[in-house]
Coordinates of C-alpha atoms in Angstrom, one line a residue:
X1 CA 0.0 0.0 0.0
X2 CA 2.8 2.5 0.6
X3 CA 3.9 2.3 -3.1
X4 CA 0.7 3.6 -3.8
X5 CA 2.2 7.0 -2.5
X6 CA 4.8 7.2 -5.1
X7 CA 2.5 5.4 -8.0
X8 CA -0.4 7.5 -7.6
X9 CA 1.2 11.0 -8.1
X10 CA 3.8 9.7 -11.2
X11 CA 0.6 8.8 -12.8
X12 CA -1.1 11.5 -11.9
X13 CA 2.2 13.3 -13.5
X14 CA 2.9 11.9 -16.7
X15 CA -1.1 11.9 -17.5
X16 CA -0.7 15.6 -17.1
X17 CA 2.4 15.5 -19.3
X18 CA 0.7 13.8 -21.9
X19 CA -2.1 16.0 -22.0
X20 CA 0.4 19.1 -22.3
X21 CA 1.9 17.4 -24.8
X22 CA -1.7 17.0 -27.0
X23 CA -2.3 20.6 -26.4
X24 CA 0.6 21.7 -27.4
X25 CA 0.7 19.8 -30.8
X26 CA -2.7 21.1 -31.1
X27 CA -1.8 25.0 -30.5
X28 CA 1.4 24.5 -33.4
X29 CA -0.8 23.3 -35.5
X30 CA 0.0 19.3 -36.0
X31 CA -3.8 18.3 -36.8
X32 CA -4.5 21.4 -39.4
X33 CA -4.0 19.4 -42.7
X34 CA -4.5 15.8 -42.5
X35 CA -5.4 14.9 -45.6
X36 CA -2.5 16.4 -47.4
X37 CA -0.3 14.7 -45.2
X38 CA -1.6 12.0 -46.6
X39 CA -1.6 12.3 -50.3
X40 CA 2.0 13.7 -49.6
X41 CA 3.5 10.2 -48.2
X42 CA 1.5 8.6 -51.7
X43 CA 2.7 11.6 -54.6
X44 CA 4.9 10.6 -56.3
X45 CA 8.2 12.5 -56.2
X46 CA 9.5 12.2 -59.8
X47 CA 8.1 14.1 -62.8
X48 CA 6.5 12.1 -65.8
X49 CA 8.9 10.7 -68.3
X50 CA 7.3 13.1 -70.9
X51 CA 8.0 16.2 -69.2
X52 CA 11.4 14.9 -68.2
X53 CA 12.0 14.3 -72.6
X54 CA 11.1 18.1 -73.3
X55 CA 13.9 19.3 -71.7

């Protein structure tokens, strides 16, 4: 039962953490463009071989 003294306020402590942590990423702005996130990791990063022959 004594350990419940130190277990109770770490938990207490990193839950706060992680909350701090959500707010923050919310406040810089981590969550404002999902979805272009997401087409980003799928574009494809080299041009078509037609525009790369007109050069």
């Amino acid at each position: 039962m004594e350990v419940l003294v130190i277990l109770v306020p770490l938990a207490l402590s990193l839950g706060l953490a992680g909350l701090a942590a959500f707010l923050w990423s919310l406040k810089s702005g981590q969550y404002d463009d999902l979805d272009g996130a997401a087409w980003r990791a799928v574009a494809d990063d080299d041009p078509p071989q037609e525009a790369q022959a007109k050069r």
